[in-house]
Amino acid sequence: MLHNKKIGFIGTGNMGQALIAGLIQSKTAKPDNIICSDINKKQLEIVKNKYNVLTTTNNLKVIEKAKIIIYAVKPQNLFFVIKETSKLLNSSKLIISIAAGVPLKAITEILNKKLRLIRVMPNICAFIRESATAIAPSENIVNEDIELAKAVFDCVGKTVLLEENQLDAFTGLAGSGPGYIFMIIDAMADAGVKMGLSRQDSLFLSSQTVMGAAKLILKTNEHPGQLKDKVASPKGTTIAGIHALEKGKLRATLINAIEAATNRSIELGKNIIK
Ligand SMILES: NC(=O)c1ccc[n+]([C@@H]2O[C@H](COP(=O)([O-])OP(=O)(O)OC[C@H]3O[C@@H](n4cnc5c(N)ncnc54)[C@H](OP(=O)(O)O)[C@@H]3O)[C@@H](O)[C@H]2O)c1
């Protein structure tokens, strides 16, 4: 899909590097088809040594050479970098921003021209190539651009196509979601310790159980309610545990958490536009 198209990164921090690693490890892109820039010279040296990609401290060089450009700087640096590079941006380039919470409208206003712009939100699991990633295109995007963005971000997990106005809900569910699951795993491990398992065994067992249950849903495509019914036998242990979870309002608590995170994402987005 990428047909040897040069991919450029502006910013080679945590997420930039996760993407570079994913592209190379999945053999989607060769190192010499990746060019990156960063103001942090030490960071660039690490990236050069680790991945053998082309590096520069000049952001404009990336724009000149690349056909797909991924802006992977922090949201507070994005507007400066867009302003700095906009003179070299034209419709031959696909522009991707991964800056959390920065709306397409805000970027378009700074660009002051209609370009092929996509907003993408990966999550932290991109570091192990298991991200749940949302792709939200702007109005000038054609199907081929979406396929290109998919080809890049499928290297670090799985992608879904969303409308931009769904990204706050995405953030509440999948952006912040790993944080909830970390808490759940930690709590399950505490429970295992309380019931007599070692901390090490308990943490391993709770993590492996969460991963196995998630994989079972994804691989069988069965509804989680159906799978739950399968493991809950009459008068058995699982139904006793489920009853305790219902008493503790697990479902309502999780729904409240995702609603709160979505609302916070909306609030932060409004501040960025201001
Ligand atoms: N990390 C995540 O889990 C995650 C998840 C979803 C989305 N994102 C988004 O991904 C983006 C990058 O996040 P990150 O965690 O990778 O940040 P990061 O580790 O701080 O990386 C950003 C890099 O950009 C560099 N930089 C700053 N200003 C620059 C400029 N003017 N020109 C070129 N490079 C510049 C930084 O250098 P200095 O360190 O010297 O400033 C740093 O090396 C953010 O917008 C974030 O919202 C991150």
mmCIF file of C-alpha atoms and ligand atoms in Angstrom:
data_model
loop_
_atom_site.group_PDB
_atom_site.id
_atom_site.type_symbol
_atom_site.label_atom_id
_atom_site.label_comp_id
_atom_site.label_asym_id
_atom_site.label_seq_id
_atom_site.Cartn_x
_atom_site.Cartn_y
_atom_site.Cartn_z
ATOM 1 C CA MET A 1 0.000 0.000 0.000
ATOM 2 C CA LEU A 2 2.705 2.462 0.909
ATOM 3 C CA HIS A 3 4.592 1.669 -2.362
ATOM 4 C CA ASN A 4 7.894 2.960 -1.060
ATOM 5 C CA LYS A 5 6.314 6.316 -0.218
ATOM 6 C CA LYS A 6 8.619 8.273 2.050
ATOM 7 C CA ILE A 7 7.186 8.686 5.541
ATOM 8 C CA GLY A 8 8.258 11.679 7.609
ATOM 9 C CA PHE A 9 8.075 12.187 11.355
ATOM 10 C CA ILE A 10 8.320 15.513 13.096
ATOM 11 C CA GLY A 11 9.023 14.543 16.681
ATOM 12 C CA THR A 12 10.715 11.261 17.577
ATOM 13 C CA GLY A 13 9.669 10.905 21.222
ATOM 14 C CA ASN A 14 7.619 8.086 22.698
ATOM 15 C CA MET A 15 4.891 7.836 20.074
ATOM 16 C CA GLY A 16 7.100 8.766 17.095
ATOM 17 C CA GLN A 17 9.463 5.948 18.010
ATOM 18 C CA ALA A 18 6.647 3.459 18.616
ATOM 19 C CA LEU A 19 5.436 4.162 15.071
ATOM 20 C CA ILE A 20 8.904 3.982 13.527
ATOM 21 C CA ALA A 21 9.514 0.655 15.298
ATOM 22 C CA GLY A 22 6.127 -0.681 14.152
ATOM 23 C CA LEU A 23 6.700 0.338 10.522
ATOM 24 C CA ILE A 24 10.118 -1.333 10.436
ATOM 25 C CA GLN A 25 9.279 -4.453 12.465
ATOM 26 C CA SER A 26 6.193 -5.133 10.352
ATOM 27 C CA LYS A 27 8.306 -4.536 7.215
ATOM 28 C CA THR A 28 5.737 -1.993 6.060
ATOM 29 C CA ALA A 29 8.498 0.531 5.473
ATOM 30 C CA LYS A 30 12.236 0.216 4.971
ATOM 31 C CA PRO A 31 14.436 2.384 7.219
ATOM 32 C CA ASP A 32 15.644 4.442 4.252
ATOM 33 C CA ASN A 33 12.024 5.325 3.456
ATOM 34 C CA ILE A 34 11.621 6.973 6.857
ATOM 35 C CA ILE A 35 12.918 10.452 7.588
ATOM 36 C CA CYS A 36 12.537 12.139 10.969
ATOM 37 C CA SER A 37 13.316 15.395 12.646
ATOM 38 C CA ASP A 38 13.465 16.477 16.264
ATOM 39 C CA ILE A 39 14.848 19.469 18.103
ATOM 40 C CA ASN A 40 16.355 17.075 20.609
ATOM 41 C CA LYS A 41 19.686 15.998 19.052
ATOM 42 C CA LYS A 42 20.282 13.243 21.605
ATOM 43 C CA GLN A 43 16.901 11.752 20.799
ATOM 44 C CA LEU A 44 17.686 11.827 17.088
ATOM 45 C CA GLU A 45 20.991 10.073 17.632
ATOM 46 C CA ILE A 46 19.256 7.301 19.562
ATOM 47 C CA VAL A 47 16.679 6.924 16.790
ATOM 48 C CA LYS A 48 19.376 6.887 14.087
ATOM 49 C CA ASN A 49 21.393 4.203 15.915
ATOM 50 C CA LYS A 50 18.369 2.103 16.796
ATOM 51 C CA TYR A 51 16.438 2.169 13.524
ATOM 52 C CA ASN A 52 18.949 3.334 10.892
ATOM 53 C CA VAL A 53 16.419 5.845 9.522
ATOM 54 C CA LEU A 54 17.289 9.215 7.976
ATOM 55 C CA THR A 55 17.420 11.984 10.579
ATOM 56 C CA THR A 56 17.668 15.755 10.552
ATOM 57 C CA THR A 57 17.193 18.637 12.975
ATOM 58 C CA ASN A 58 15.512 20.584 10.180
ATOM 59 C CA ASN A 59 11.728 20.014 10.140
ATOM 60 C CA LEU A 60 11.476 21.516 6.656
ATOM 61 C CA LYS A 61 13.708 18.751 5.239
ATOM 62 C CA VAL A 62 11.157 16.194 6.386
ATOM 63 C CA ILE A 63 8.364 18.041 4.611
ATOM 64 C CA GLU A 64 10.450 18.360 1.447
ATOM 65 C CA LYS A 65 11.284 14.659 1.235
ATOM 66 C CA ALA A 66 8.212 12.884 2.635
ATOM 67 C CA LYS A 67 4.841 12.121 1.044
ATOM 68 C CA ILE A 68 3.207 11.157 4.328
ATOM 69 C CA ILE A 69 4.033 13.468 7.219
ATOM 70 C CA ILE A 70 3.244 12.568 10.813
ATOM 71 C CA TYR A 71 3.309 15.390 13.323
ATOM 72 C CA ALA A 72 4.298 13.623 16.556
ATOM 73 C CA VAL A 73 5.122 16.563 18.821
ATOM 74 C CA LYS A 74 3.243 17.448 22.012
ATOM 75 C CA PRO A 75 -0.036 19.342 21.483
ATOM 76 C CA GLN A 76 1.510 22.538 22.922
ATOM 77 C CA ASN A 77 4.266 22.430 20.238
ATOM 78 C CA LEU A 78 2.025 21.489 17.327
ATOM 79 C CA PHE A 79 0.851 24.967 16.300
ATOM 80 C CA PHE A 80 4.409 26.305 16.232
ATOM 81 C CA VAL A 81 5.601 23.385 14.090
ATOM 82 C CA ILE A 82 2.623 23.631 11.726
ATOM 83 C CA LYS A 83 3.290 27.362 11.257
ATOM 84 C CA GLU A 84 6.982 26.716 10.680
ATOM 85 C CA THR A 85 6.384 24.040 8.043
ATOM 86 C CA SER A 86 3.166 25.167 6.359
ATOM 87 C CA LYS A 87 4.877 26.983 3.480
ATOM 88 C CA LEU A 88 6.149 23.655 2.122
ATOM 89 C CA LEU A 89 2.896 21.787 2.588
ATOM 90 C CA ASN A 90 0.732 21.191 -0.468
ATOM 91 C CA SER A 91 -1.878 18.727 -1.660
ATOM 92 C CA SER A 92 0.747 16.205 -2.824
ATOM 93 C CA LYS A 93 1.370 15.422 0.868
ATOM 94 C CA LEU A 94 -0.771 13.503 3.320
ATOM 95 C CA ILE A 95 -0.614 15.257 6.682
ATOM 96 C CA ILE A 96 -1.332 13.328 9.871
ATOM 97 C CA SER A 97 -1.571 14.838 13.356
ATOM 98 C CA ILE A 98 -1.536 12.553 16.380
ATOM 99 C CA ALA A 99 -1.693 15.427 18.876
ATOM 100 C CA ALA A 100 -4.243 14.502 21.535
ATOM 101 C CA GLY A 101 -7.205 16.858 21.692
ATOM 102 C CA VAL A 102 -6.186 19.206 18.862
ATOM 103 C CA PRO A 103 -9.144 19.559 16.451
ATOM 104 C CA LEU A 104 -8.716 19.469 12.671
ATOM 105 C CA LYS A 105 -10.371 22.897 12.513
ATOM 106 C CA ALA A 106 -7.628 24.456 14.656
ATOM 107 C CA ILE A 107 -4.906 22.997 12.402
ATOM 108 C CA THR A 108 -6.713 24.021 9.184
ATOM 109 C CA GLU A 109 -7.027 27.583 10.458
ATOM 110 C CA ILE A 110 -3.263 27.815 10.939
ATOM 111 C CA LEU A 111 -2.525 26.162 7.588
ATOM 112 C CA ASN A 112 -4.916 28.600 5.934
ATOM 113 C CA LYS A 113 -5.292 26.244 2.965
ATOM 114 C CA LYS A 114 -7.224 23.070 2.318
ATOM 115 C CA LEU A 115 -4.872 20.128 2.511
ATOM 116 C CA ARG A 116 -5.088 16.350 2.886
ATOM 117 C CA LEU A 117 -5.291 16.278 6.663
ATOM 118 C CA ILE A 118 -6.103 13.383 8.998
ATOM 119 C CA ARG A 119 -6.291 13.284 12.774
ATOM 120 C CA VAL A 120 -5.249 9.995 14.334
ATOM 121 C CA MET A 121 -5.413 8.900 17.968
ATOM 122 C CA PRO A 122 -3.330 5.872 18.940
ATOM 123 C CA ASN A 123 -3.172 4.666 22.543
ATOM 124 C CA ILE A 124 -0.269 3.699 24.774
ATOM 125 C CA CYS A 125 -0.445 0.035 23.656
ATOM 126 C CA ALA A 126 1.182 1.195 20.383
ATOM 127 C CA PHE A 127 4.451 0.543 22.233
ATOM 128 C CA ILE A 128 3.788 -3.200 21.946
ATOM 129 C CA ARG A 129 1.963 -2.887 18.597
ATOM 130 C CA GLU A 130 -1.453 -3.459 20.219
ATOM 131 C CA SER A 131 -2.926 0.027 20.008
ATOM 132 C CA ALA A 132 -6.628 0.660 19.513
ATOM 133 C CA THR A 133 -6.333 3.592 17.103
ATOM 134 C CA ALA A 134 -8.948 5.984 15.722
ATOM 135 C CA ILE A 135 -8.582 7.592 12.298
ATOM 136 C CA ALA A 136 -10.639 10.749 11.721
ATOM 137 C CA PRO A 137 -10.320 12.290 8.257
ATOM 138 C CA SER A 138 -10.913 15.923 7.328
ATOM 139 C CA GLU A 139 -13.292 16.764 4.495
ATOM 140 C CA ASN A 140 -10.543 16.820 1.820
ATOM 141 C CA ILE A 141 -9.599 13.230 2.369
ATOM 142 C CA VAL A 142 -10.179 10.530 -0.252
ATOM 143 C CA ASN A 143 -10.399 6.781 0.372
ATOM 144 C CA GLU A 144 -6.819 6.210 -0.737
ATOM 145 C CA ASP A 145 -5.592 8.579 1.999
ATOM 146 C CA ILE A 146 -7.531 6.650 4.621
ATOM 147 C CA GLU A 147 -5.974 3.425 3.331
ATOM 148 C CA LEU A 148 -2.517 5.022 3.606
ATOM 149 C CA ALA A 149 -3.181 6.123 7.192
ATOM 150 C CA LYS A 150 -4.517 2.632 7.977
ATOM 151 C CA ALA A 151 -1.397 1.044 6.495
ATOM 152 C CA VAL A 152 0.793 3.155 8.785
ATOM 153 C CA PHE A 153 -1.203 2.733 12.007
ATOM 154 C CA ASP A 154 -2.065 -0.944 11.496
ATOM 155 C CA CYS A 155 1.667 -1.453 12.158
ATOM 156 C CA VAL A 156 1.100 -0.579 15.812
ATOM 157 C CA GLY A 157 -2.237 -2.310 16.410
ATOM 158 C CA LYS A 158 -5.787 -2.116 15.069
ATOM 159 C CA THR A 159 -7.521 0.912 13.556
ATOM 160 C CA VAL A 160 -11.116 2.107 13.329
ATOM 161 C CA LEU A 161 -12.444 4.898 11.127
ATOM 162 C CA LEU A 162 -14.442 7.494 13.091
ATOM 163 C CA GLU A 163 -15.967 10.930 12.583
ATOM 164 C CA GLU A 164 -13.948 13.606 14.338
ATOM 165 C CA ASN A 165 -16.881 14.363 16.657
ATOM 166 C CA GLN A 166 -16.551 10.797 18.009
ATOM 167 C CA LEU A 167 -12.943 11.265 19.098
ATOM 168 C CA ASP A 168 -13.839 12.493 22.603
ATOM 169 C CA ALA A 169 -15.798 9.283 23.161
ATOM 170 C CA PHE A 170 -12.847 7.357 21.698
ATOM 171 C CA THR A 171 -10.561 9.109 24.183
ATOM 172 C CA GLY A 172 -12.878 8.301 27.112
ATOM 173 C CA LEU A 173 -13.034 4.629 26.103
ATOM 174 C CA ALA A 174 -9.813 3.604 24.348
ATOM 175 C CA GLY A 175 -7.431 6.505 24.949
ATOM 176 C CA SER A 176 -7.889 6.462 28.719
ATOM 177 C CA GLY A 177 -9.025 2.817 28.755
ATOM 178 C CA PRO A 178 -5.623 1.240 29.436
ATOM 179 C CA GLY A 179 -5.542 3.259 32.679
ATOM 180 C CA TYR A 180 -8.810 1.653 33.839
ATOM 181 C CA ILE A 181 -7.601 -1.825 32.928
ATOM 182 C CA PHE A 182 -4.303 -1.271 34.780
ATOM 183 C CA MET A 183 -6.383 -0.459 37.877
ATOM 184 C CA ILE A 184 -8.589 -3.512 37.396
ATOM 185 C CA ILE A 185 -5.560 -5.791 36.991
ATOM 186 C CA ASP A 186 -3.919 -4.269 40.074
ATOM 187 C CA ALA A 187 -7.113 -4.736 42.105
ATOM 188 C CA MET A 188 -7.476 -8.355 40.949
ATOM 189 C CA ALA A 189 -3.860 -8.952 41.962
ATOM 190 C CA ASP A 190 -4.561 -7.465 45.419
ATOM 191 C CA ALA A 191 -7.507 -9.827 45.735
ATOM 192 C CA GLY A 192 -5.329 -12.800 44.768
ATOM 193 C CA VAL A 193 -2.839 -11.812 47.482
ATOM 194 C CA LYS A 194 -5.662 -11.449 50.009
ATOM 195 C CA MET A 195 -6.818 -14.951 49.130
ATOM 196 C CA GLY A 196 -3.320 -16.427 49.597
ATOM 197 C CA LEU A 197 -1.420 -16.175 46.273
ATOM 198 C CA SER A 198 2.034 -14.591 46.034
ATOM 199 C CA ARG A 199 2.124 -11.020 44.651
ATOM 200 C CA GLN A 200 4.122 -12.199 41.625
ATOM 201 C CA ASP A 201 1.787 -15.083 40.746
ATOM 202 C CA SER A 202 -1.247 -12.941 41.443
ATOM 203 C CA LEU A 203 -0.179 -10.087 39.140
ATOM 204 C CA PHE A 204 0.813 -12.488 36.380
ATOM 205 C CA LEU A 205 -2.479 -14.402 36.664
ATOM 206 C CA SER A 206 -4.651 -11.266 36.638
ATOM 207 C CA SER A 207 -2.798 -9.798 33.605
ATOM 208 C CA GLN A 208 -2.890 -13.083 31.679
ATOM 209 C CA THR A 209 -6.594 -13.534 32.517
ATOM 210 C CA VAL A 210 -7.514 -10.072 31.214
ATOM 211 C CA MET A 211 -5.471 -10.611 28.052
ATOM 212 C CA GLY A 212 -6.939 -14.093 27.476
ATOM 213 C CA ALA A 213 -10.526 -12.906 27.966
ATOM 214 C CA ALA A 214 -10.018 -9.981 25.553
ATOM 215 C CA LYS A 215 -8.428 -12.260 22.945
ATOM 216 C CA LEU A 216 -11.291 -14.743 23.285
ATOM 217 C CA ILE A 217 -13.824 -12.028 22.423
ATOM 218 C CA LEU A 218 -11.759 -10.734 19.488
ATOM 219 C CA LYS A 219 -10.963 -14.190 18.084
ATOM 220 C CA THR A 220 -14.391 -15.831 18.462
ATOM 221 C CA ASN A 221 -16.389 -12.673 17.766
ATOM 222 C CA GLU A 222 -18.808 -13.916 20.436
ATOM 223 C CA HIS A 223 -20.680 -11.357 22.524
ATOM 224 C CA PRO A 224 -19.094 -10.987 25.994
ATOM 225 C CA GLY A 225 -22.525 -11.646 27.546
ATOM 226 C CA GLN A 226 -22.659 -15.019 25.787
ATOM 227 C CA LEU A 227 -19.143 -15.915 26.938
ATOM 228 C CA LYS A 228 -20.049 -14.824 30.480
ATOM 229 C CA ASP A 229 -23.075 -17.135 30.413
ATOM 230 C CA LYS A 230 -20.829 -19.993 29.273
ATOM 231 C CA VAL A 231 -18.505 -19.655 32.266
ATOM 232 C CA ALA A 232 -21.240 -19.089 34.852
ATOM 233 C CA SER A 233 -22.582 -22.506 35.869
ATOM 234 C CA PRO A 234 -25.568 -22.952 38.220
ATOM 235 C CA LYS A 235 -24.617 -22.404 41.866
ATOM 236 C CA GLY A 236 -20.991 -22.085 40.712
ATOM 237 C CA THR A 237 -18.083 -19.825 41.613
ATOM 238 C CA THR A 238 -18.311 -17.388 38.673
ATOM 239 C CA ILE A 239 -21.961 -16.493 39.234
ATOM 240 C CA ALA A 240 -21.134 -15.843 42.913
ATOM 241 C CA GLY A 241 -18.385 -13.451 41.804
ATOM 242 C CA ILE A 242 -20.642 -11.811 39.195
ATOM 243 C CA HIS A 243 -23.263 -11.182 41.872
ATOM 244 C CA ALA A 244 -20.644 -9.393 44.011
ATOM 245 C CA LEU A 245 -19.581 -7.280 40.985
ATOM 246 C CA GLU A 246 -23.199 -6.299 40.296
ATOM 247 C CA LYS A 247 -23.649 -5.334 43.967
ATOM 248 C CA GLY A 248 -20.523 -3.165 43.639
ATOM 249 C CA LYS A 249 -22.055 -1.528 40.532
ATOM 250 C CA LEU A 250 -19.154 -2.483 38.253
ATOM 251 C CA ARG A 251 -21.041 -1.658 35.041
ATOM 252 C CA ALA A 252 -22.351 1.702 36.260
ATOM 253 C CA THR A 253 -18.903 2.589 37.625
ATOM 254 C CA LEU A 254 -17.199 1.873 34.291
ATOM 255 C CA ILE A 255 -19.880 3.747 32.338
ATOM 256 C CA ASN A 256 -19.462 6.708 34.714
ATOM 257 C CA ALA A 257 -15.678 6.604 34.240
ATOM 258 C CA ILE A 258 -15.900 6.661 30.440
ATOM 259 C CA GLU A 259 -18.522 9.411 30.544
ATOM 260 C CA ALA A 260 -16.322 11.500 32.867
ATOM 261 C CA ALA A 261 -13.237 11.033 30.669
ATOM 262 C CA THR A 262 -15.202 11.871 27.506
ATOM 263 C CA ASN A 263 -16.548 15.068 29.096
ATOM 264 C CA ARG A 264 -13.047 16.018 30.228
ATOM 265 C CA SER A 265 -11.771 15.488 26.684
ATOM 266 C CA ILE A 266 -14.520 17.800 25.338
ATOM 267 C CA GLU A 267 -13.555 20.434 27.939
ATOM 268 C CA LEU A 268 -9.840 20.233 27.077
ATOM 269 C CA GLY A 269 -10.624 20.477 23.335
ATOM 270 C CA LYS A 270 -12.604 23.698 23.949
ATOM 271 C CA ASN A 271 -9.628 25.190 25.815
ATOM 272 C CA ILE A 272 -7.321 24.383 22.886
ATOM 273 C CA ILE A 273 -9.664 26.112 20.403
ATOM 274 C CA LYS A 274 -9.782 29.204 22.711
HETATM 275 N N1 LIG B 1 2.516 8.914 24.374
HETATM 276 C C1 LIG B 1 1.279 8.437 24.169
HETATM 277 O O1 LIG B 1 0.864 7.416 24.737
HETATM 278 C C2 LIG B 1 0.355 9.129 23.184
HETATM 279 C C3 LIG B 1 -0.914 8.559 22.884
HETATM 280 C C4 LIG B 1 -1.735 9.212 21.939
HETATM 281 C C5 LIG B 1 -1.314 10.375 21.329
HETATM 282 N N2 LIG B 1 -0.088 10.898 21.664
HETATM 283 C C6 LIG B 1 0.306 12.152 21.029
HETATM 284 O O2 LIG B 1 1.550 11.966 20.397
HETATM 285 C C7 LIG B 1 2.269 13.195 20.391
HETATM 286 C C8 LIG B 1 3.694 12.920 20.835
HETATM 287 O O3 LIG B 1 3.646 12.444 22.170
HETATM 288 P P1 LIG B 1 4.938 11.785 22.815
HETATM 289 O O4 LIG B 1 4.496 11.127 24.064
HETATM 290 O O5 LIG B 1 5.656 10.959 21.773
HETATM 291 O O6 LIG B 1 5.788 13.112 23.145
HETATM 292 P P2 LIG B 1 7.351 13.238 23.386
HETATM 293 O O7 LIG B 1 7.908 11.933 23.878
HETATM 294 O O8 LIG B 1 7.574 14.472 24.199
HETATM 295 O O9 LIG B 1 7.954 13.479 21.903
HETATM 296 C C9 LIG B 1 7.869 14.685 21.226
HETATM 297 C C10 LIG B 1 9.222 14.993 20.609
HETATM 298 O O10 LIG B 1 9.082 16.168 19.814
HETATM 299 C C11 LIG B 1 10.194 17.005 20.079
HETATM 300 N N3 LIG B 1 9.900 18.385 19.699
HETATM 301 C C12 LIG B 1 9.400 19.400 20.486
HETATM 302 N N4 LIG B 1 9.310 20.549 19.764
HETATM 303 C C13 LIG B 1 9.747 20.243 18.515
HETATM 304 C C14 LIG B 1 9.900 21.008 17.329
HETATM 305 N N5 LIG B 1 9.609 22.321 17.301
HETATM 306 N N6 LIG B 1 10.380 20.402 16.226
HETATM 307 C C15 LIG B 1 10.715 19.069 16.261
HETATM 308 N N7 LIG B 1 10.600 18.303 17.346
HETATM 309 C C16 LIG B 1 10.119 18.871 18.461
HETATM 310 C C17 LIG B 1 10.447 16.801 21.549
HETATM 311 O O11 LIG B 1 11.708 17.266 21.935
HETATM 312 P P3 LIG B 1 11.915 17.759 23.492
HETATM 313 O O12 LIG B 1 11.715 16.539 24.317
HETATM 314 O O13 LIG B 1 13.303 18.283 23.517
HETATM 315 O O14 LIG B 1 10.851 18.802 23.722
HETATM 316 C C18 LIG B 1 10.303 15.291 21.662
HETATM 317 O O15 LIG B 1 11.504 14.627 21.335
HETATM 318 C C19 LIG B 1 1.526 14.137 21.328
HETATM 319 O O16 LIG B 1 0.872 15.136 20.589
HETATM 320 C C20 LIG B 1 0.544 13.263 22.058
HETATM 321 O O17 LIG B 1 -0.672 13.941 22.337
HETATM 322 C C21 LIG B 1 0.750 10.305 22.566
#
